[in-house]
Short mmCIF file of C-alpha atoms in Angstrom, two decimals:
data_model
loop_
_atom_site.label_atom_id
_atom_site.label_comp_id
_atom_site.label_asym_id
_atom_site.label_seq_id
_atom_site.Cartn_x
_atom_site.Cartn_y
_atom_site.Cartn_z
CA MET A 20 -112.66 -32.49 -23.20
CA ARG A 21 -109.67 -34.59 -22.19
CA LYS A 22 -111.93 -37.01 -20.28
CA ILE A 23 -114.22 -37.35 -23.30
CA PHE A 24 -111.21 -38.10 -25.49
CA ASN A 25 -110.00 -40.80 -23.08
CA LEU A 26 -113.48 -42.33 -22.99
CA VAL A 27 -113.59 -42.53 -26.80
CA ILE A 28 -110.16 -44.17 -26.90
CA SER A 29 -111.27 -46.69 -24.26
CA LEU A 30 -114.39 -47.56 -26.25
CA ILE A 31 -112.33 -48.05 -29.41
CA SER A 32 -109.92 -50.30 -27.52
CA PHE A 33 -112.83 -52.30 -26.08
CA CYS A 34 -114.33 -52.91 -29.53
CA ALA A 35 -111.01 -53.71 -31.17
CA TYR A 36 -109.85 -56.38 -28.76
CA SER A 37 -113.04 -58.15 -27.60
CA GLN A 38 -112.08 -57.58 -24.01
CA GLU A 39 -113.82 -56.12 -21.02
CA ILE A 40 -112.68 -54.75 -17.71
CA ALA A 41 -113.67 -57.36 -15.14
CA LYS A 42 -112.58 -55.31 -12.12
CA SER A 43 -110.36 -52.43 -11.03
CA VAL A 44 -109.01 -52.61 -7.49
CA SER A 45 -107.18 -49.92 -5.57
CA LEU A 46 -103.95 -51.51 -4.34
CA GLY A 47 -100.87 -49.78 -2.99
CA ILE A 48 -98.23 -51.41 -5.19
CA SER A 49 -94.66 -50.28 -5.72
CA LYS A 50 -93.67 -49.24 -9.24
CA LYS A 51 -90.97 -51.92 -9.06
CA ALA A 52 -93.22 -54.68 -7.74
CA GLU A 53 -93.18 -58.12 -9.32
CA VAL A 54 -95.91 -60.69 -8.97
CA PHE A 55 -96.93 -64.30 -9.37
CA GLN A 56 -100.35 -65.88 -9.09
CA ILE A 57 -101.86 -69.06 -7.68
CA VAL A 58 -105.15 -70.08 -9.27
CA GLU A 59 -107.48 -72.41 -7.38
CA GLU A 60 -110.26 -73.58 -9.65
CA ASP A 61 -111.83 -75.69 -6.90
CA LYS A 62 -112.27 -72.60 -4.72
CA LYS A 63 -112.97 -70.26 -7.64
CA GLN A 64 -110.32 -67.84 -6.47
CA VAL A 65 -106.90 -66.47 -7.37
CA SER A 66 -104.13 -65.24 -5.08
CA LEU A 67 -101.57 -62.66 -6.16
CA PHE A 68 -98.21 -62.29 -4.42
CA PHE A 69 -96.59 -58.89 -4.96
CA SER A 70 -92.92 -58.58 -4.07
CA ALA A 71 -91.29 -55.17 -3.77
CA ARG A 72 -87.95 -54.05 -2.36
CA VAL A 73 -88.90 -54.51 1.30
CA ASN A 74 -92.28 -56.25 1.60
CA THR A 75 -94.33 -59.03 0.08
CA LEU A 76 -98.10 -58.57 -0.16
CA ALA A 77 -100.41 -61.57 -0.68
CA VAL A 78 -103.98 -60.82 -1.77
CA ARG A 79 -106.77 -63.37 -2.29
CA PHE A 80 -109.59 -62.59 -4.73
CA ASP A 81 -112.85 -64.38 -5.40
CA GLU A 82 -113.98 -65.21 -8.94
CA ASN A 83 -115.36 -61.68 -9.37
CA PHE A 84 -112.05 -60.20 -8.14
CA ASN A 85 -113.44 -58.90 -4.90
CA VAL A 86 -110.73 -58.94 -2.22
CA ILE A 87 -111.28 -61.81 0.25
CA ASP A 88 -108.33 -61.02 2.50
CA SER A 89 -104.64 -60.13 2.41
CA LEU A 90 -101.39 -60.63 4.33
CA LYS A 91 -98.27 -58.49 4.29
CA THR A 92 -94.80 -59.35 5.51
CA GLN A 93 -91.19 -58.37 5.14
CA LYS A 94 -89.11 -60.16 2.55
CA PRO A 95 -86.50 -62.60 3.86
CA SER A 96 -82.94 -61.37 4.19
CA ALA A 97 -81.14 -60.09 1.10
CA GLU A 98 -79.49 -63.51 0.81
CA TYR A 99 -82.74 -64.83 -0.64
CA SER A 100 -83.21 -63.00 -3.91
CA ASP A 101 -85.77 -64.94 -5.93
CA ILE A 102 -89.05 -66.76 -5.46
CA VAL A 103 -88.60 -69.98 -7.43
CA GLY A 104 -91.82 -71.83 -6.68
CA TYR A 105 -94.80 -72.41 -4.43
CA SER A 106 -96.90 -75.11 -2.84
CA LEU A 107 -100.35 -75.06 -1.32
CA SER A 108 -102.07 -76.83 1.56
CA GLY A 109 -105.60 -75.73 2.47
CA ASN A 110 -105.39 -72.04 3.36
CA LYS A 111 -101.62 -72.15 3.78
CA TYR A 112 -99.63 -70.81 0.84
CA TYR A 113 -95.89 -71.47 0.71
CA ALA A 114 -93.56 -69.27 -1.32
CA TYR A 115 -90.06 -70.72 -1.76
CA TRP A 116 -87.21 -68.22 -1.84
CA SER A 117 -83.76 -69.20 -3.06
CA ASN A 118 -80.26 -67.79 -2.81
CA GLN A 119 -78.10 -67.38 -5.91
CA ASN A 120 -76.57 -70.87 -5.90
CA GLY A 121 -79.96 -72.53 -5.29
CA LYS A 122 -78.74 -74.55 -2.32
CA GLU A 123 -80.21 -72.45 0.47
CA MET A 124 -83.93 -71.79 0.48
CA MET A 125 -86.52 -70.17 2.68
CA ALA A 126 -90.09 -71.44 2.91
CA GLN A 127 -92.39 -68.51 3.68
CA CYS A 128 -95.86 -69.62 4.79
CA PHE A 129 -98.84 -67.30 4.38
CA ASP A 130 -101.47 -68.74 6.72
CA PHE A 131 -104.81 -67.08 5.97
CA GLU A 132 -106.54 -68.86 8.83
CA SER A 133 -104.22 -67.66 11.60
CA LYS A 134 -103.43 -64.45 9.69
CA LYS A 135 -99.73 -65.06 10.28
CA VAL A 136 -96.67 -65.37 8.09
CA THR A 137 -93.86 -67.68 9.22
CA SER A 138 -90.55 -68.67 7.65
CA ASN A 139 -88.21 -71.62 7.95
CA PRO A 140 -84.92 -72.36 6.15
CA ILE A 141 -84.45 -75.34 3.84
CA SER A 142 -81.06 -76.65 2.75
CA ILE A 143 -80.63 -78.65 -0.45
CA VAL A 144 -77.44 -80.71 -0.64
CA LEU A 145 -76.52 -80.79 -4.34
CA GLU A 146 -73.68 -83.26 -4.84
CA LYS A 147 -72.38 -83.16 -8.40
CA GLU A 148 -75.87 -82.29 -9.58
CA LYS A 149 -77.36 -79.77 -11.96
CA ILE A 150 -80.91 -78.48 -11.58
CA ILE A 151 -82.93 -79.06 -14.76
CA LYS A 152 -86.46 -78.07 -13.70
CA LYS A 153 -88.48 -76.25 -11.04
CA ILE A 154 -92.18 -76.91 -11.26
CA THR A 155 -95.37 -77.03 -9.18
CA VAL A 156 -97.66 -79.99 -9.88
CA ASN A 157 -100.96 -80.47 -8.05
CA LYS A 158 -100.01 -77.94 -5.35
CA ILE A 159 -96.62 -79.56 -4.63
CA PHE A 160 -93.32 -77.91 -5.60
CA TYR A 161 -90.54 -79.97 -7.21
CA ILE A 162 -86.91 -79.13 -7.88
CA ILE A 163 -85.48 -81.72 -10.28
CA SER A 164 -81.74 -82.25 -10.72
CA ILE A 165 -79.55 -84.69 -12.63
CA THR A 166 -76.40 -86.26 -11.21
CA LYS A 167 -73.28 -85.64 -13.27
CA ASN A 168 -72.42 -88.23 -15.97
CA THR A 169 -75.42 -90.41 -15.12
CA GLY A 170 -79.12 -90.75 -15.78
CA ILE A 171 -80.08 -90.29 -12.12
CA LEU A 172 -82.79 -87.72 -11.58
CA ASN A 173 -83.27 -86.33 -8.09
CA PHE A 174 -86.65 -84.93 -7.07
CA TYR A 175 -86.62 -82.47 -4.17
CA VAL A 176 -90.26 -82.52 -3.09
CA MET A 177 -91.55 -79.55 -1.09
CA LYS A 178 -94.91 -79.89 0.60
CA ASP A 179 -96.10 -77.96 3.66
CA GLY A 180 -92.68 -76.32 3.78
CA VAL A 181 -90.98 -79.70 4.32
CA LEU A 182 -88.35 -81.18 2.01
CA GLU A 183 -88.26 -84.82 0.87
CA ARG A 184 -85.85 -86.33 -1.67
CA LYS A 185 -86.68 -89.03 -4.21
CA SER A 186 -84.53 -90.44 -7.03
CA VAL A 187 -85.18 -92.05 -10.40
CA ASP A 188 -82.37 -93.99 -12.12
CA LEU A 189 -82.22 -93.92 -15.92
CA THR A 190 -78.50 -94.68 -16.11
CA SER A 191 -79.09 -98.07 -17.74
CA LYS A 192 -81.20 -96.41 -20.44
CA ARG A 193 -79.34 -95.19 -23.47
CA PHE A 194 -80.33 -92.10 -25.38
CA LEU A 195 -79.36 -91.23 -28.94
CA ASN A 196 -77.64 -87.93 -29.65
CA LYS A 197 -77.77 -86.06 -32.95
CA GLY A 198 -75.03 -88.27 -34.38
CA ASP A 199 -76.84 -91.53 -33.51
CA GLN A 200 -74.40 -92.32 -30.69
CA ASN A 201 -75.63 -93.98 -27.51
CA LYS A 202 -75.33 -91.54 -24.63
CA THR A 203 -76.51 -91.11 -21.05
CA LEU A 204 -79.32 -88.72 -20.23
CA TRP A 205 -76.72 -86.38 -18.74
CA ASP A 206 -74.92 -86.17 -22.09
CA LEU A 207 -78.06 -84.95 -23.84
CA VAL A 208 -79.29 -82.64 -21.10
CA SER A 209 -75.90 -80.98 -20.61
CA ASN A 210 -75.69 -79.95 -24.26
CA SER A 211 -76.75 -76.49 -25.37
CA THR A 212 -77.68 -74.91 -28.69
CA ALA A 213 -77.90 -71.34 -29.91
CA TYR A 214 -81.61 -71.57 -29.09
CA GLU A 215 -81.75 -73.23 -25.69
CA SER A 216 -79.60 -73.45 -22.60
CA PRO A 217 -78.14 -76.63 -21.13
CA TYR A 218 -79.82 -78.34 -18.17
CA SER A 219 -83.31 -77.15 -19.10
CA PHE A 220 -86.68 -78.52 -20.15
CA GLN A 221 -89.34 -76.17 -21.50
CA THR A 222 -92.72 -76.64 -19.84
CA ILE A 223 -95.64 -77.02 -22.27
CA SER A 224 -99.07 -76.26 -20.81
CA THR A 225 -102.55 -75.94 -22.25
CA GLU A 226 -103.46 -73.10 -19.90
CA THR A 227 -102.92 -70.88 -22.94
CA PRO A 228 -102.26 -72.02 -26.54
CA PRO A 229 -98.60 -73.09 -26.52
CA SER A 230 -96.39 -71.00 -28.75
CA LEU A 231 -94.01 -71.98 -31.51
CA ALA A 232 -91.23 -70.21 -29.66
CA LEU A 233 -91.80 -72.54 -26.72
CA SER A 234 -92.30 -75.69 -28.74
CA ALA A 235 -89.18 -75.07 -30.85
CA ASN A 236 -87.16 -76.31 -27.86
CA LYS A 237 -85.74 -79.81 -28.28
CA HIS A 238 -86.25 -80.64 -24.60
CA LYS A 239 -89.80 -80.27 -23.30
CA VAL A 240 -91.87 -81.45 -20.34
CA TYR A 241 -95.64 -81.94 -20.10
CA VAL A 242 -97.76 -82.28 -16.95
CA LEU A 243 -100.25 -85.13 -17.39
CA GLY A 244 -102.27 -85.45 -14.19
CA ASN A 245 -99.68 -86.41 -11.59
CA THR A 246 -97.18 -87.56 -14.19
CA LEU A 247 -94.37 -85.72 -15.96
CA LEU A 248 -93.65 -86.57 -19.59
CA PHE A 249 -90.19 -85.49 -20.79
CA THR A 250 -89.48 -85.41 -24.54
CA LEU A 251 -86.11 -85.10 -26.27
CA ASP A 252 -85.67 -84.36 -29.96
CA ASP A 253 -81.89 -84.32 -30.22
CA ASN A 254 -81.94 -87.23 -32.68
CA CYS A 255 -83.64 -86.68 -36.05
CA ARG A 256 -84.70 -90.36 -36.41
CA PHE A 257 -86.49 -90.72 -33.09
CA SER A 258 -88.33 -88.63 -30.55
CA GLN A 259 -87.23 -89.99 -27.18
CA THR A 260 -89.44 -89.83 -24.10
CA PHE A 261 -89.42 -90.80 -20.45
CA THR A 262 -92.31 -90.55 -18.03
CA VAL A 263 -92.09 -90.15 -14.24
CA ASP A 264 -95.10 -91.01 -12.09
CA LEU A 265 -95.01 -88.59 -9.15
CA ASN A 266 -97.13 -90.95 -7.03
CA ASP A 267 -94.47 -93.63 -6.74
CA PHE A 268 -91.59 -92.21 -8.87
CA SER A 269 -91.68 -95.13 -11.26
CA VAL A 270 -90.34 -94.39 -14.73
CA THR A 271 -90.95 -95.62 -18.28
CA THR A 272 -89.15 -94.81 -21.53
CA LYS A 273 -90.28 -94.92 -25.16
CA LEU A 274 -89.06 -94.09 -28.67
CA TYR A 275 -91.27 -92.65 -31.42
CA GLU A 276 -89.93 -93.04 -34.93
CA GLN A 277 -89.76 -89.82 -36.92
CA PRO A 278 -90.98 -89.67 -40.55
CA THR A 279 -88.48 -91.02 -43.07
CA PHE A 280 -87.17 -89.30 -46.22
CA GLN A 281 -85.94 -91.05 -49.33
CA GLY A 282 -82.28 -90.42 -50.08
CA GLY A 283 -80.06 -87.67 -48.80
CA ASP A 284 -77.98 -87.46 -45.67
CA VAL A 285 -80.18 -88.36 -42.67
CA TYR A 286 -78.24 -85.86 -40.53
CA SER A 287 -79.08 -82.96 -42.85
CA TYR A 288 -82.73 -82.98 -41.70
CA ASP A 289 -84.17 -81.39 -38.60
CA SER A 290 -87.01 -82.69 -36.46
CA ASN A 291 -89.21 -81.86 -33.52
CA SER A 292 -92.34 -83.12 -31.77
CA PHE A 293 -95.37 -82.15 -29.74
CA PHE A 294 -97.58 -84.19 -27.41
CA LEU A 295 -101.36 -83.68 -27.19
CA ASP A 296 -104.19 -85.88 -25.89
CA ASN A 297 -102.16 -89.11 -25.86
CA LYS A 298 -100.91 -88.48 -29.39
CA MET A 299 -97.37 -87.72 -30.51
CA ILE A 300 -97.10 -85.31 -33.41
CA LEU A 301 -93.74 -85.63 -35.16
CA MET A 302 -92.28 -83.32 -37.79
CA LYS A 303 -89.21 -83.64 -39.98
CA SER A 304 -88.06 -80.89 -42.33
CA GLY A 305 -85.48 -80.40 -45.03
CA SER A 306 -84.70 -77.71 -47.58
CA ASP A 307 -87.68 -78.54 -49.84
CA LEU A 308 -89.87 -81.03 -47.96
CA MET A 309 -91.60 -81.45 -44.62
CA ARG A 310 -93.47 -84.45 -43.24
CA ILE A 311 -95.78 -84.38 -40.23
CA VAL A 312 -96.96 -87.68 -38.74
CA ILE A 313 -99.63 -88.19 -36.07
CA LYS A 314 -99.07 -91.28 -33.91
CA ASN A 315 -100.91 -92.82 -30.99
CA ILE A 316 -99.16 -93.58 -27.74
CA GLU A 317 -98.18 -97.05 -29.04
CA ASP A 318 -96.23 -95.44 -31.95
CA LYS A 319 -98.86 -96.43 -34.53
CA GLN A 320 -99.32 -93.92 -37.33
CA ILE A 321 -102.77 -92.30 -37.60
CA LYS A 322 -102.27 -89.54 -40.18
CA GLU A 323 -99.56 -87.99 -42.30
CA PHE A 324 -99.31 -84.52 -43.88
CA VAL A 325 -96.75 -83.37 -46.43
CA ILE A 326 -95.57 -79.86 -47.28
CA ASN A 327 -93.58 -79.34 -50.46
CA ASN A 328 -93.50 -76.72 -53.21
CA GLU A 329 -97.16 -77.30 -54.08
CA GLU A 330 -100.21 -75.59 -52.58
CA ILE A 331 -100.82 -76.74 -48.99
CA ASN A 332 -104.32 -78.22 -49.02
CA PHE A 333 -104.69 -78.58 -45.24
CA LYS A 334 -103.85 -75.03 -44.16
CA ASN A 335 -106.55 -72.65 -42.94
CA SER A 336 -104.61 -69.39 -43.17
CA ASP A 337 -102.14 -67.52 -45.29
CA ILE A 338 -98.44 -68.17 -44.87
CA ASN A 339 -97.70 -65.51 -42.28
CA GLN A 340 -94.45 -63.95 -41.17
CA GLU A 341 -93.99 -61.73 -38.13
CA ASN A 342 -91.02 -59.76 -36.90
CA GLY A 343 -91.48 -59.36 -33.15
CA SER A 344 -94.98 -57.87 -33.17
CA THR A 345 -98.53 -58.46 -34.37
CA LYS A 346 -98.19 -55.17 -36.26
CA SER A 347 -95.37 -56.53 -38.42
CA LEU A 348 -97.45 -59.19 -40.21
CA ARG A 349 -96.43 -60.06 -43.77
CA VAL A 350 -98.08 -62.63 -46.03
CA LEU A 351 -95.89 -64.97 -48.12
CA GLU A 352 -97.17 -66.37 -51.40
CA LYS A 353 -95.37 -69.68 -51.95
CA SER A 354 -95.11 -72.93 -50.03
CA SER A 355 -91.42 -73.02 -50.95
CA GLN A 356 -90.94 -69.82 -48.94
CA LEU A 357 -92.48 -71.44 -45.87
CA ILE A 358 -90.22 -74.50 -46.09
CA ARG A 359 -87.11 -72.45 -46.79
CA LYS A 360 -87.70 -70.08 -43.88
CA ILE A 361 -88.53 -72.92 -41.47
CA ASN A 362 -85.39 -74.75 -42.57
CA GLY A 363 -83.31 -71.62 -41.99
CA ASN A 364 -84.58 -71.22 -38.43
CA TYR A 365 -85.82 -73.57 -35.70
CA PRO A 366 -88.72 -75.81 -36.79
CA ALA A 367 -91.65 -76.13 -34.45
CA ILE A 368 -95.16 -77.49 -34.30
CA SER A 369 -97.77 -76.58 -31.70
CA LEU A 370 -101.28 -77.88 -31.08
CA TYR A 371 -104.22 -76.81 -28.98
CA ASN A 372 -107.64 -78.39 -28.44
CA ALA A 373 -110.56 -75.98 -28.14
CA ASN A 374 -114.30 -76.26 -28.76
CA GLY A 375 -113.94 -79.84 -29.98
CA LYS A 376 -111.40 -78.89 -32.65
CA ILE A 377 -107.65 -79.24 -32.92
CA TYR A 378 -105.66 -76.18 -33.93
CA MET A 379 -102.24 -76.91 -35.37
CA ILE A 380 -99.58 -74.28 -36.02
CA ILE A 381 -96.60 -75.23 -38.17
CA GLY A 382 -93.63 -72.95 -38.56
CA GLY A 383 -90.17 -71.84 -37.63
CA VAL A 384 -88.74 -69.37 -35.11
CA SER A 385 -85.51 -67.39 -35.14
CA ASN A 386 -83.15 -66.74 -32.26
CA ALA A 387 -83.85 -63.62 -30.25
CA GLN A 388 -82.45 -60.63 -32.11
CA GLN A 389 -80.13 -57.94 -30.80
CA GLY A 390 -80.71 -57.41 -27.09
CA GLY A 391 -82.76 -60.57 -26.66
CA GLY A 392 -80.02 -63.15 -26.19
CA PRO A 393 -80.64 -66.90 -26.28
CA MET A 394 -84.08 -68.29 -25.63
CA MET A 395 -85.07 -67.78 -22.01
CA PHE A 396 -88.82 -67.91 -22.18
CA GLY A 397 -90.88 -68.68 -25.24
CA GLY A 398 -94.19 -68.26 -27.02
CA ALA A 399 -96.47 -67.80 -30.06
CA GLY A 400 -99.93 -68.82 -30.92
CA MET A 401 -103.18 -69.83 -32.38
CA GLY A 402 -103.40 -66.97 -34.82
CA MET A 403 -100.21 -66.58 -33.20
CA TYR A 404 -99.79 -66.55 -29.53
CA GLY A 405 -96.98 -64.80 -28.15
CA MET A 406 -92.70 -64.60 -25.49
CA SER A 407 -91.36 -62.66 -22.59
CA GLY A 408 -88.38 -60.91 -21.23
CA VAL A 409 -86.89 -62.08 -17.99
CA MET A 410 -89.16 -61.61 -14.99
CA MET A 411 -87.31 -61.22 -11.76
CA GLY A 412 -85.58 -64.59 -11.77
CA TRP A 413 -88.78 -66.29 -10.77
CA ALA A 414 -88.73 -69.68 -12.47
CA LEU A 415 -92.38 -70.15 -11.65
CA SER A 416 -94.85 -72.40 -13.38
CA SER A 417 -97.40 -69.63 -12.80
CA SER A 418 -95.46 -67.33 -15.13
CA TYR A 419 -95.86 -69.75 -18.04
CA SER A 420 -98.75 -67.99 -19.77
CA LEU A 421 -97.20 -64.55 -19.40
CA ASN A 422 -93.98 -65.85 -20.91
CA ASN A 423 -96.02 -67.47 -23.65
CA LEU A 424 -97.81 -64.19 -24.36
CA ASN A 425 -94.58 -62.27 -24.89
CA SER A 426 -92.59 -64.99 -26.57
CA TYR A 427 -92.37 -63.53 -30.09
CA LYS A 428 -90.74 -60.31 -29.00
CA GLN A 429 -87.36 -59.89 -30.71
CA ARG A 430 -87.96 -62.99 -32.86
CA LYS A 431 -88.90 -63.61 -36.45
CA VAL A 432 -91.51 -66.31 -36.98
CA VAL A 433 -93.15 -67.85 -40.03
CA TYR A 434 -96.21 -70.07 -39.72
CA ILE A 435 -99.47 -71.46 -41.04
CA ASN A 436 -102.61 -72.29 -39.05
CA CYS A 437 -104.45 -75.57 -39.61
CA LEU A 438 -107.75 -76.89 -38.27
CA PHE A 439 -108.77 -80.52 -37.67
CA ASP A 440 -111.39 -82.59 -35.90
CA ASN A 441 -110.32 -84.87 -33.06
CA ASP A 442 -109.42 -87.61 -35.55
CA PHE A 443 -107.17 -85.20 -37.48
CA ASN A 444 -109.48 -84.91 -40.44
CA HIS A 445 -108.98 -81.50 -42.01
CA LEU A 446 -111.76 -78.95 -41.49
CA GLU A 447 -112.50 -76.17 -43.95
CA GLY A 448 -112.82 -72.50 -43.02
CA ASP A 449 -110.69 -69.75 -41.60
CA VAL A 450 -109.19 -70.07 -38.15
CA LYS A 451 -110.92 -67.53 -35.95
CA LYS A 452 -108.90 -65.48 -33.53
CA THR A 453 -109.00 -66.78 -29.98
CA GLY A 454 -109.17 -64.68 -26.85
CA PHE A 455 -105.43 -65.25 -26.51
CA ASP A 456 -104.81 -63.83 -29.98
CA GLU A 457 -106.84 -60.75 -29.05
CA LEU A 458 -104.94 -60.49 -25.79
CA ARG A 459 -101.61 -60.54 -27.57
CA SER A 460 -102.58 -57.54 -29.70
CA PHE A 461 -104.10 -55.76 -26.70
CA SER A 462 -101.00 -56.28 -24.53
CA GLU A 463 -98.87 -54.48 -27.10
CA THR A 464 -100.95 -51.36 -26.39
CA LYS A 465 -100.26 -51.68 -22.63
CA PRO A 466 -96.45 -51.74 -22.38
CA ASP A 467 -96.38 -49.77 -19.12
CA LEU A 468 -98.48 -52.08 -16.94
CA ILE A 469 -96.69 -52.85 -13.67
CA ALA A 470 -96.65 -56.37 -12.23
CA PRO A 471 -98.68 -57.99 -15.04
CA VAL A 472 -100.20 -61.46 -14.70
CA LEU A 473 -102.03 -63.78 -17.06
CA PHE A 474 -104.16 -66.72 -16.00
CA LYS A 475 -107.29 -68.73 -16.70
CA LEU A 476 -110.18 -68.94 -14.22
CA ASN A 477 -113.65 -70.39 -14.81
CA SER A 478 -112.55 -71.11 -18.41
CA ASN A 479 -112.02 -67.37 -18.96
CA LEU A 480 -108.72 -65.69 -19.74
CA TYR A 481 -107.63 -62.76 -17.59
CA TYR A 482 -104.81 -60.28 -18.05
CA ALA A 483 -104.11 -57.89 -15.19
CA GLY A 484 -101.68 -55.20 -14.20
CA TYR A 485 -101.16 -52.03 -12.19
CA ASN A 486 -101.66 -48.69 -13.91
CA LYS A 487 -99.49 -46.09 -12.20
CA HIS A 488 -101.59 -43.27 -13.70
CA ASP A 489 -104.87 -44.18 -11.96
CA GLY A 490 -103.45 -46.23 -9.08
CA ASN A 491 -105.63 -49.26 -9.85
CA TYR A 492 -104.83 -52.89 -10.46
CA THR A 493 -107.13 -53.81 -13.34
CA PHE A 494 -108.31 -57.25 -14.51
CA TYR A 495 -109.14 -57.51 -18.23
CA LYS A 496 -111.27 -60.42 -19.43
CA PHE A 497 -110.86 -61.97 -22.88
CA VAL A 498 -113.34 -64.40 -24.41
CA ASP A 499 -113.19 -66.60 -27.50
#
């Protein structure tokens, strides 16, 4: 009878969340294991690296999640506590371990051809520098720092377990702070708010629909091919950007003018931005008015949308409010409520291109509530996507989607969903839930999964984790 009951519950869950079990694999994983993934679309495979107290297990799966092969090794000495990134070269996978101060690292190479695991130490000499980003781009790992009181960015490039240092000098470039004063890049990056920490840039990726909790950050970075685009929204009159080409480490800077308001104190408004498909989307909000402007890369205006106390004619959903969970949804009646609640929190705008349509989410996000602390990871979504707690200490680009999934936990968020064609002409109709929306609801029913991962492979979204009750690591597939 108990088995029949469990089967019924499983069928209900399957129908409710538009998901299917892609594969269950028997893996001996510690209850305290943590994991990161490396997805290789060109090979149609994904590799999972499980780290427990003593050992690290690397497992490669094909696109159907059959095990190709695996390697197991002891973790480096206790001095190296966190995996902070990875790089990839053929069938050699490099995991980069770091000590607490970030200056001593260990490159651990999992060679699936020789079936051996080797390690070699790497020392990073940080001289009056602060690390602002750790990121893997096109299979190469970068640690980016800024030199104190300057605009010099240092790129520690790790490829094949070898370290190379490059620098970009933006000292001659002046950046505007909130008070319209000319400052160095260091001055802006070293500042903190109640929402975000100093010396940090929030990665924005389209692997999963970027959340409002992520995009509410004033400092963001986008990966565009082999280029990094950094955006700063400290100043409410301009969105400031600089772009670093990772091929030759050349750099360009640009200002995008924010929408203007008639009258009032310019410093009483708040602003933010989002970059999508060579377009800059800029938003400025006050206590009773919001303007959203779409600009091309040359700063030429394409479209403008206004939200005031009147009915919003370009929204495709109710005005929704959540309090940390999809189960806490509340519908607001008036546009004035949306503006007021956005103005009382952190304004954000997020966009996502899917099926030839542009999905825009406009809203505001609160600080993490009791127990959550300042923003560490973020997220929300298309119907709303979602934010995470702190995983290990692994500042991995591969954890982006998982952080995005969990990003609304312990936060209040208010938002509307809007739908446009690729020229930002408004489209009628309700915004359908995406696979990511379904996944967010489903994940709230699976709070006990061990070593969860979230990734996209073959254009499909997969959520996986270890169930201690049946001893299997299960991959769940979500489709739009």
